[in-house]
Amino acid sequence: MASTNNSAMWSKLFNLPTSGEIEMVDSILMKHDGLIVRKMDPNLCHHGPKAQCVHCAPIEPYDESYMKKQNIKHMSFHSYLRKLKRGADKGKFICLEDISCKIKPDCKGHPSWPRGICTKCQPSAITLNSQTYRHVDNVTFENTSIVENFLDYWRTTGNQRIGFLYGYYEPHKDVPLGIKAVVVAIYEPPQESTRDLIKIHMERLDFTDVDMMAMQLGYKRIGWIFTDLIPQEKGTVKYIRCSDSYFLTAQECIMAGFFQNCHPNPCSLSKSGYFGSKFVTVCLTGDRNNQVHIEAYQVTNQCMALVRDDCLLPTNVPMLAYVRESNKERYVPDVFYKVNDQYGNEVTKIARPFPIEYLLVDVPVSAPIEQTYTFNPIPGLRPFPIENRMIEGHLQDFQALLQYMRQFRSEDQFFQAMSDFHLLIYLASMETVPLRDALADLLKALKSKDASKAIEWSKRENWSTVEQLFKAHSDDYGKQSTTQSTNVQQHQQQSSSTAAASTSTGQKWSCTYCTFENELQKSSCEMCNLPKGNDL
């Protein structure tokens, strides 16, 4: 689990936004009044079709009776903002402020902590309350294969897995002024896992290529996902997470709070320019029917503040967290929570420990009726292997690239071939033929869904070199693919002449690409690991 002591390193890895630019979905919702239109009630409305009364007039998006009727547990964040602006001043003086659990620095008049403290610099005590709103109202996977491909690792090894969700935000019509997080792909970072543990390899964690590629495609990191699955007999899984145990552990809540702090939500009503987060936490676990079930959550803004200021600790009981006590190095404000005692009276208790349910906001998960496929649009074809899976049959290498491309037999299918999130990540990091700087035009073509531009890109020298390597490694690739170029033909001629020379010596063959002299029995170059021509 990540420690908040590594916040600087995590912030660098996650490329925290520096500008307070409002996101597109927020700009759209800010222009809507959010009023809920109602039809005439045949029993209560006694007026004509052009008139209105209290029974049919539009109501506000935060109306409690409407939310209860529609079974909406939390109002949307923009409905919450409308509620704050309902007064006569229309919210002119509204200012959203994050909770601070730290002593204000440079307080004059007394020595610094622990030798002195005053009411001006001392942070206020915190009473944990259920959050009435949420920043994201729904998580949607655009097709079921996204989750199925992620689950393949667990099905193959029995070990748990963690990934980061990439997609976009859009208005959610089922909740007034709601926001939906749409997932189009899952990136799996370098990790080591067992049935009970997942450890991310921090030294190998680098989002540069992934974020660059996602941004140029119009997507961003919107959440994280992990599995907690224990298999049982007959293809079922154990039912673990429920109201009698826990939904998220304290450690997972701290991790979720850390990720949300790394992905703050731009907000014009906050002095800092940010308030809360749209980053979601998704868990794959067993349901009451012992089937794989998807659950999504966010942690409250109070939890984000406690995690940011390093005040929360997990305990040996999964459903309980513990607030640090003050010491010489840091002052920690008192944190309380309210609970009903055995007589039904509300009692205030110190949060050492406390149930993590006070920190959770549940988010519904759904799949569209009509599934869409941003990536891997052709059904029945084997997708490119997913990154960082160190198991047989899941490795990303040149041979896997060749086997993947062999499925696409015509030039017209090149656009569909490149529509694979994990393939694009591999191409951006491929060392055999560096393509990172050449991918921009291909990504533009994929974003605009312009197949002709993608085909034009395939005829450039960069991809022609890759195709030449395919032909050198496989006898029938040239017969299957019609995407050829003059550069490829010239490279083939050069390869043939070099191969003939090496055969005549009877001892060694010279690599076409790095000129290293290899033993004749070697099928690939010892230096660059590229295959020799099939005519050798």
XYZ file of C-alpha atoms in Angstrom:
536
model
C 0.000 0.000 0.000
C 1.199 3.515 -0.740
C 2.330 5.732 2.079
C 1.526 9.411 2.201
C 5.193 10.015 2.952
C 5.746 9.276 -0.740
C 3.257 11.949 -1.856
C 5.869 13.910 -3.832
C 6.859 10.809 -5.765
C 3.239 9.820 -6.422
C 2.359 13.356 -7.507
C 5.179 13.253 -10.038
C 4.117 9.843 -11.318
C 0.490 10.889 -11.734
C 1.255 14.219 -13.441
C -0.995 16.360 -11.253
C -2.777 19.113 -13.200
C -1.373 22.581 -12.616
C -4.040 24.651 -14.346
C -7.493 25.005 -12.838
C -9.189 24.484 -16.192
C -12.764 23.281 -15.770
C -13.488 19.924 -17.407
C -15.799 19.730 -20.403
C -18.525 17.797 -18.577
C -18.610 20.434 -15.822
C -18.837 23.236 -18.375
C -21.822 21.512 -19.986
C -23.670 20.977 -16.695
C -22.995 24.520 -15.473
C -25.040 25.810 -18.422
C -28.088 23.693 -17.486
C -30.624 24.868 -14.924
C -31.202 21.257 -13.852
C -34.930 21.729 -13.319
C -36.938 18.505 -13.395
C -39.954 18.797 -15.690
C -43.160 17.182 -14.410
C -46.332 16.246 -16.266
C -49.811 17.367 -15.270
C -51.337 15.304 -12.491
C -54.829 14.239 -13.651
C -56.087 14.163 -10.049
C -54.509 17.326 -8.631
C -54.064 19.686 -11.586
C -57.269 21.643 -12.409
C -55.951 23.999 -15.096
C -55.346 24.113 -18.811
C -52.356 22.654 -20.676
C -50.552 26.029 -20.799
C -50.775 26.700 -17.060
C -48.831 25.294 -14.122
C -49.421 24.735 -10.424
C -47.444 23.450 -7.456
C -48.243 19.884 -8.504
C -46.741 20.101 -12.004
C -44.268 22.988 -11.916
C -40.605 22.034 -12.478
C -38.728 21.149 -9.296
C -35.099 21.633 -8.327
C -32.574 18.833 -8.994
C -31.923 18.461 -5.254
C -35.588 17.926 -4.324
C -35.601 15.295 -1.566
C -38.988 13.780 -2.418
C -37.955 13.281 -6.049
C -34.632 11.701 -5.045
C -36.392 9.337 -2.654
C -38.962 8.379 -5.283
C -36.239 7.675 -7.866
C -34.114 5.809 -5.292
C -31.216 8.280 -5.665
C -29.109 7.940 -2.518
C -26.753 10.891 -3.116
C -27.413 14.087 -5.029
C -24.976 14.961 -7.801
C -22.225 17.486 -7.125
C -23.765 20.048 -9.478
C -27.138 19.614 -7.748
C -25.326 20.287 -4.481
C -23.908 23.498 -5.965
C -27.419 24.520 -7.093
C -28.632 23.966 -3.542
C -25.915 26.259 -2.200
C -26.942 28.938 -4.701
C -30.666 28.871 -3.938
C -30.613 31.953 -1.672
C -31.351 35.546 -2.619
C -27.680 36.236 -3.340
C -27.580 33.296 -5.818
C -24.443 31.949 -4.201
C -22.416 35.095 -4.781
C -20.358 34.553 -1.632
C -20.044 30.759 -1.788
C -16.520 29.452 -1.282
C -15.791 25.724 -1.083
C -12.867 24.969 1.203
C -11.067 21.699 1.843
C -10.615 20.592 5.431
C -7.126 21.165 6.827
C -5.738 18.911 9.549
C -2.425 20.746 9.858
C -1.335 23.638 12.044
C -1.215 26.901 10.105
C 2.441 27.815 9.590
C 4.183 31.037 10.661
C 1.813 31.824 13.518
C 3.432 34.654 15.478
C 3.134 35.204 19.207
C 4.170 31.760 20.437
C 6.784 29.051 19.766
C 6.048 26.420 17.132
C 4.522 23.048 17.957
C 5.013 21.188 20.287
C 6.062 24.110 22.487
C 3.077 26.261 21.620
C -0.272 26.425 19.806
C -3.193 28.864 19.703
C -6.749 28.999 18.410
C -5.617 30.860 15.290
C -3.275 28.154 14.044
C -4.926 25.105 15.591
C -7.032 23.042 13.127
C -10.631 22.515 14.152
C -11.937 19.212 15.439
C -13.685 17.074 12.817
C -16.980 15.251 13.150
C -17.378 12.584 10.491
C -20.656 12.870 8.588
C -22.163 10.978 5.688
C -21.556 12.954 2.501
C -24.836 13.976 0.868
C -23.415 14.374 -2.645
C -20.976 12.571 -4.913
C -18.738 13.788 -7.712
C -19.503 10.801 -9.979
C -22.978 9.265 -10.149
C -22.339 6.217 -12.313
C -19.490 4.079 -13.652
C -20.107 2.467 -17.038
C -17.911 -0.048 -18.860
C -18.624 0.456 -22.547
C -18.480 -3.323 -23.143
C -18.124 -6.489 -21.072
C -14.865 -7.614 -22.705
C -12.972 -4.855 -20.841
C -13.656 -6.550 -17.506
C -13.412 -10.078 -18.931
C -9.910 -9.437 -20.293
C -8.887 -7.974 -16.938
C -10.250 -11.065 -15.150
C -8.278 -13.421 -17.412
C -5.189 -12.935 -15.252
C -7.036 -14.087 -12.127
C -8.602 -17.001 -14.012
C -5.161 -18.082 -15.253
C -3.110 -17.666 -12.066
C -5.559 -17.394 -9.165
C -3.731 -14.222 -8.079
C -5.324 -10.819 -7.542
C -4.786 -7.929 -9.968
C -4.863 -4.138 -9.961
C -5.375 -1.772 -12.888
C -6.095 1.858 -13.743
C -9.237 2.852 -15.610
C -8.988 5.074 -18.678
C -11.976 6.771 -20.240
C -13.945 9.992 -20.079
C -16.742 11.778 -18.219
C -20.125 12.665 -19.671
C -23.515 13.843 -18.314
C -25.576 11.084 -16.703
C -29.233 11.411 -17.676
C -30.633 9.170 -14.927
C -29.527 11.577 -12.163
C -30.301 15.316 -12.294
C -27.090 17.124 -13.298
C -25.257 13.829 -12.830
C -21.875 12.741 -14.177
C -21.016 9.344 -15.621
C -17.502 7.870 -15.805
C -17.206 5.795 -18.997
C -14.396 3.216 -19.028
C -12.861 2.298 -22.397
C -9.697 0.468 -21.264
C -7.738 -0.793 -18.244
C -3.978 -0.310 -17.899
C -2.194 -2.817 -15.662
C 0.937 -1.388 -13.980
C 4.015 -3.468 -13.068
C 2.994 -5.506 -10.044
C 3.545 -8.642 -8.046
C 0.581 -10.463 -6.591
C -0.616 -13.527 -4.732
C -4.075 -14.672 -3.655
C -4.040 -12.195 -0.754
C -1.580 -9.451 -1.717
C -0.823 -6.976 -4.503
C 2.434 -5.028 -4.564
C 3.007 -2.323 -7.183
C 6.602 -2.035 -8.411
C 7.129 1.661 -7.758
C 10.583 1.685 -9.345
C 9.092 0.548 -12.671
C 5.887 2.581 -12.522
C 5.805 5.121 -15.351
C 2.622 6.593 -16.818
C 4.366 8.826 -19.371
C 3.615 6.794 -22.504
C 0.180 5.659 -21.323
C -1.017 9.146 -20.378
C 0.440 10.670 -23.546
C -1.339 8.143 -25.719
C -4.625 8.381 -23.792
C -4.596 12.190 -23.912
C -4.101 12.236 -27.686
C -7.020 9.820 -28.025
C -9.211 12.060 -25.854
C -9.141 9.927 -22.692
C -7.702 10.251 -19.193
C -7.165 8.228 -16.027
C -10.526 8.140 -14.238
C -10.194 5.425 -11.601
C -8.559 2.253 -10.374
C -9.795 -1.327 -10.190
C -8.739 -4.389 -8.236
C -9.898 -7.952 -7.697
C -10.745 -9.667 -4.417
C -11.844 -13.089 -5.578
C -11.498 -16.426 -3.788
C -12.618 -19.366 -5.970
C -14.974 -22.050 -4.719
C -16.299 -25.234 -6.265
C -18.240 -25.332 -9.545
C -16.960 -21.992 -10.840
C -18.293 -19.853 -7.995
C -16.460 -17.325 -5.819
C -16.643 -16.618 -2.104
C -19.048 -13.951 -0.833
C -16.852 -11.715 1.345
C -17.845 -8.061 1.161
C -21.246 -7.254 2.614
C -22.959 -5.136 5.274
C -22.038 -7.692 7.947
C -18.316 -7.430 7.191
C -17.005 -4.575 5.039
C -17.317 -3.073 1.569
C -13.801 -1.642 1.444
C -11.054 -2.240 3.978
C -9.475 0.672 5.831
C -6.296 0.162 3.827
C -8.243 0.353 0.554
C -10.007 3.515 1.749
C -6.648 5.138 2.466
C -5.428 4.079 -0.979
C -8.594 5.456 -2.589
C -8.176 8.730 -0.712
C -4.587 8.953 -1.867
C -5.542 8.394 -5.510
C -8.352 10.958 -5.253
C -5.890 13.500 -3.868
C -3.655 12.738 -6.852
C -6.566 13.475 -9.212
C -8.301 16.607 -7.825
C -11.465 17.988 -9.376
C -11.103 21.507 -10.879
C -13.679 23.832 -9.324
C -14.112 27.576 -9.821
C -15.798 27.980 -6.406
C -12.716 26.888 -4.477
C -9.821 29.155 -3.491
C -7.308 26.462 -4.408
C -8.993 25.851 -7.776
C -9.818 22.247 -6.833
C -12.460 20.566 -4.706
C -12.994 16.844 -4.256
C -12.251 14.339 -7.004
C -13.951 12.374 -9.778
C -11.527 9.455 -9.406
C -13.426 6.213 -8.688
C -12.556 2.946 -6.967
C -13.879 -0.275 -8.531
C -13.732 -3.696 -6.880
C -14.380 -7.091 -8.469
C -15.611 -9.449 -5.768
C -18.207 -12.140 -5.097
C -21.885 -11.322 -4.555
C -24.503 -13.082 -2.439
C -25.080 -15.529 -5.328
C -21.352 -16.366 -5.369
C -20.884 -14.792 -8.795
C -18.321 -12.187 -9.817
C -19.785 -8.773 -9.076
C -18.591 -5.210 -9.741
C -18.855 -2.541 -7.045
C -17.705 1.087 -7.205
C -17.043 3.671 -4.523
C -15.551 7.032 -3.755
C -14.296 8.239 -0.399
C -15.599 11.466 1.115
C -13.828 14.811 1.057
C -13.256 14.367 4.805
C -11.403 11.128 4.108
C -9.322 12.823 1.404
C -8.252 15.497 3.901
C -7.365 12.954 6.602
C -5.316 10.921 4.117
C -3.637 13.975 2.596
C -2.468 15.176 6.020
C -1.361 11.665 7.058
C -3.882 11.268 9.885
C -5.380 7.856 9.044
C -4.024 4.394 9.776
C -5.430 0.921 9.005
C -5.974 -1.597 11.789
C -5.864 -5.378 12.012
C -9.665 -5.322 11.643
C -10.516 -4.628 7.956
C -13.598 -2.480 8.639
C -11.944 -0.202 11.213
C -9.583 2.745 10.712
C -7.642 4.646 13.343
C -6.843 8.352 13.629
C -3.275 9.090 14.662
C -2.575 10.673 18.019
C -0.629 13.916 18.331
C 3.096 13.692 19.037
C 6.111 15.984 19.080
C 6.412 15.927 15.285
C 2.792 16.644 14.375
C -0.473 17.837 15.834
C -3.528 15.799 14.865
C -6.973 17.323 15.512
C -9.608 15.359 17.360
C -11.865 13.365 15.050
C -15.295 12.206 16.219
C -18.157 10.147 14.854
C -21.746 9.743 15.996
C -23.509 6.455 16.660
C -26.724 5.363 18.355
C -26.297 3.467 21.612
C -28.384 0.518 22.825
C -31.130 2.898 23.968
C -31.366 4.736 20.658
C -29.571 7.832 21.881
C -27.023 9.541 19.632
C -23.568 9.317 21.196
C -20.382 11.048 20.037
C -17.214 8.928 20.144
C -13.553 9.560 19.425
C -12.428 7.997 16.129
C -9.812 5.671 17.603
C -10.902 3.383 15.999
C -14.008 4.019 13.890
C -15.992 2.207 11.144
C -14.844 3.120 7.631
C -18.459 3.290 6.433
C -18.372 6.964 7.482
C -15.832 7.552 4.700
C -17.595 5.788 1.820
C -19.858 6.971 -0.972
C -21.174 4.134 -3.124
C -21.397 4.613 -6.903
C -23.630 2.454 -9.147
C -21.959 0.399 -11.899
C -23.651 -0.418 -15.194
C -23.106 -1.617 -18.741
C -24.901 -0.099 -21.739
C -27.705 -1.995 -23.439
C -25.966 -1.452 -26.771
C -22.279 -2.090 -26.203
C -19.679 -0.009 -28.008
C -16.105 -0.944 -28.833
C -13.636 1.911 -28.943
C -10.877 -0.715 -28.944
C -10.855 -4.215 -30.464
C -13.905 -3.548 -32.679
C -13.813 -6.854 -34.629
C -15.427 -9.664 -32.585
C -13.797 -13.072 -32.521
C -10.229 -11.858 -32.999
C -7.611 -12.365 -30.320
C -6.630 -9.035 -28.688
C -3.016 -8.020 -28.190
C -1.540 -9.270 -24.872
C -1.980 -6.979 -21.886
C 1.115 -5.281 -20.495
C 3.108 -6.428 -17.446
C 1.718 -9.962 -17.334
C 4.740 -12.179 -16.747
C 3.030 -15.460 -17.612
C 3.184 -17.668 -20.681
C 0.778 -16.638 -23.410
C 0.410 -13.094 -22.050
C 3.840 -11.631 -22.851
C 4.202 -8.524 -24.984
C 7.051 -9.087 -27.448
C 7.749 -8.965 -31.157
C 6.454 -12.502 -31.683
C 3.158 -11.534 -30.024
C 2.955 -8.486 -32.309
C 3.480 -10.687 -35.362
C 0.827 -13.197 -34.282
C -1.621 -10.371 -33.592
C -1.083 -8.681 -36.965
C -1.441 -11.983 -38.854
C -5.165 -11.847 -38.029
C -5.637 -8.779 -40.243
C -5.245 -9.890 -43.844
C -6.007 -6.723 -45.786
C -4.993 -3.103 -45.899
C -8.565 -2.072 -45.102
C -8.281 -3.707 -41.663
C -5.230 -1.723 -40.537
C -7.414 0.805 -38.695
C -9.118 -1.999 -36.748
C -5.738 -3.614 -36.064
C -4.404 -0.440 -34.473
C -7.568 0.001 -32.378
C -6.108 -1.846 -29.418
C -5.166 0.080 -26.273
C -2.507 -2.376 -25.145
C -0.993 -2.604 -28.626
C -0.560 1.173 -28.725
C 1.159 1.102 -25.327
C 3.549 -1.550 -26.641
C 4.288 0.405 -29.829
C 5.029 3.543 -27.792
C 7.600 1.687 -25.697
C 8.966 -0.701 -28.351
C 12.758 -0.591 -28.586
C 13.162 -2.814 -31.650
C 11.787 -0.101 -33.934
C 11.249 3.158 -31.987
C 7.779 4.464 -32.873
C 6.992 6.824 -29.985
C 7.650 10.020 -31.958
C 5.793 8.721 -35.009
C 2.556 7.729 -33.242
C 1.002 11.206 -33.075
C -0.526 11.070 -36.575
C -1.782 7.523 -36.035
C -3.452 8.549 -32.771
C -5.090 11.493 -34.532
C -6.487 9.112 -37.132
C -7.800 6.772 -34.433
C -9.390 9.637 -32.489
C -11.157 10.989 -35.580
C -11.968 7.427 -36.768
C -10.326 8.190 -40.123
C -9.318 4.823 -41.596
C -7.736 6.400 -44.690
C -5.332 8.461 -42.560
C -4.379 5.329 -40.627
C -3.634 3.489 -43.880
C -1.489 6.415 -45.035
C 0.463 6.160 -41.782
C 1.020 2.425 -42.368
C 2.920 3.229 -45.568
C 5.496 5.378 -43.829
C 9.038 4.200 -43.277
C 8.534 3.477 -39.563
C 5.789 0.915 -40.014
C 7.355 -0.372 -43.236
C 10.387 -1.362 -41.203
C 8.152 -3.271 -38.793
C 6.483 -5.070 -41.694
C 9.880 -5.991 -43.081
C 10.669 -7.647 -39.758
C 7.365 -9.533 -40.019
C 8.322 -10.836 -43.449
C 11.777 -11.818 -42.253
C 10.240 -13.760 -39.387
C 7.338 -15.421 -41.207
C 7.107 -17.027 -44.659
C 3.415 -16.321 -45.152
C 3.048 -12.818 -43.692
C 3.655 -11.151 -47.066
C 0.944 -13.323 -48.616
C -1.573 -12.333 -45.964
C -0.939 -8.600 -45.828
C -1.182 -6.248 -48.786
C 0.386 -3.281 -46.987
C 3.742 -3.026 -48.749
C 6.013 -0.162 -49.693
C 9.090 0.510 -51.758
C 11.197 0.792 -48.605
C 10.136 -2.701 -47.540
C 11.073 -4.168 -50.925
C 14.470 -2.490 -50.840
C 15.036 -3.799 -47.329
C 14.117 -7.317 -48.488
C 16.666 -7.132 -51.300
C 19.338 -5.985 -48.868
C 18.409 -8.818 -46.501
C 18.604 -11.396 -49.308
C 22.029 -10.259 -50.471
C 23.380 -10.308 -46.909
C 21.905 -13.748 -46.320
C 23.469 -15.135 -49.469
C 26.864 -13.838 -48.415
C 26.592 -15.407 -44.978
C 25.508 -18.754 -46.429
C 28.492 -18.865 -48.765
C 30.892 -18.642 -45.813
C 29.204 -21.579 -44.123
C 30.185 -20.235 -40.714
C 28.389 -17.025 -39.737
C 25.626 -14.734 -40.884
C 25.545 -10.963 -40.509
C 22.483 -9.328 -38.969
C 20.776 -7.011 -41.454
C 19.852 -4.536 -38.748
C 22.889 -4.267 -36.426
C 25.547 -6.085 -38.596
C 26.516 -8.373 -35.703
C 28.144 -11.651 -36.844
C 26.124 -14.633 -35.581
C 26.705 -18.379 -35.641
C 24.964 -20.050 -38.572
C 22.729 -22.221 -36.375
C 21.321 -19.159 -34.561
C 17.790 -18.260 -35.689
C 17.916 -14.746 -34.231
C 20.597 -12.142 -33.622
C 22.382 -12.464 -30.277
C 22.860 -8.686 -30.118
C 19.474 -7.193 -31.083
C 17.335 -10.368 -30.815
C 15.798 -9.772 -34.257
C 15.178 -12.773 -36.546
C 17.363 -13.588 -39.485
C 15.823 -13.822 -42.948
C 13.965 -17.012 -43.763
C 16.160 -17.542 -46.812
C 19.264 -18.033 -44.613
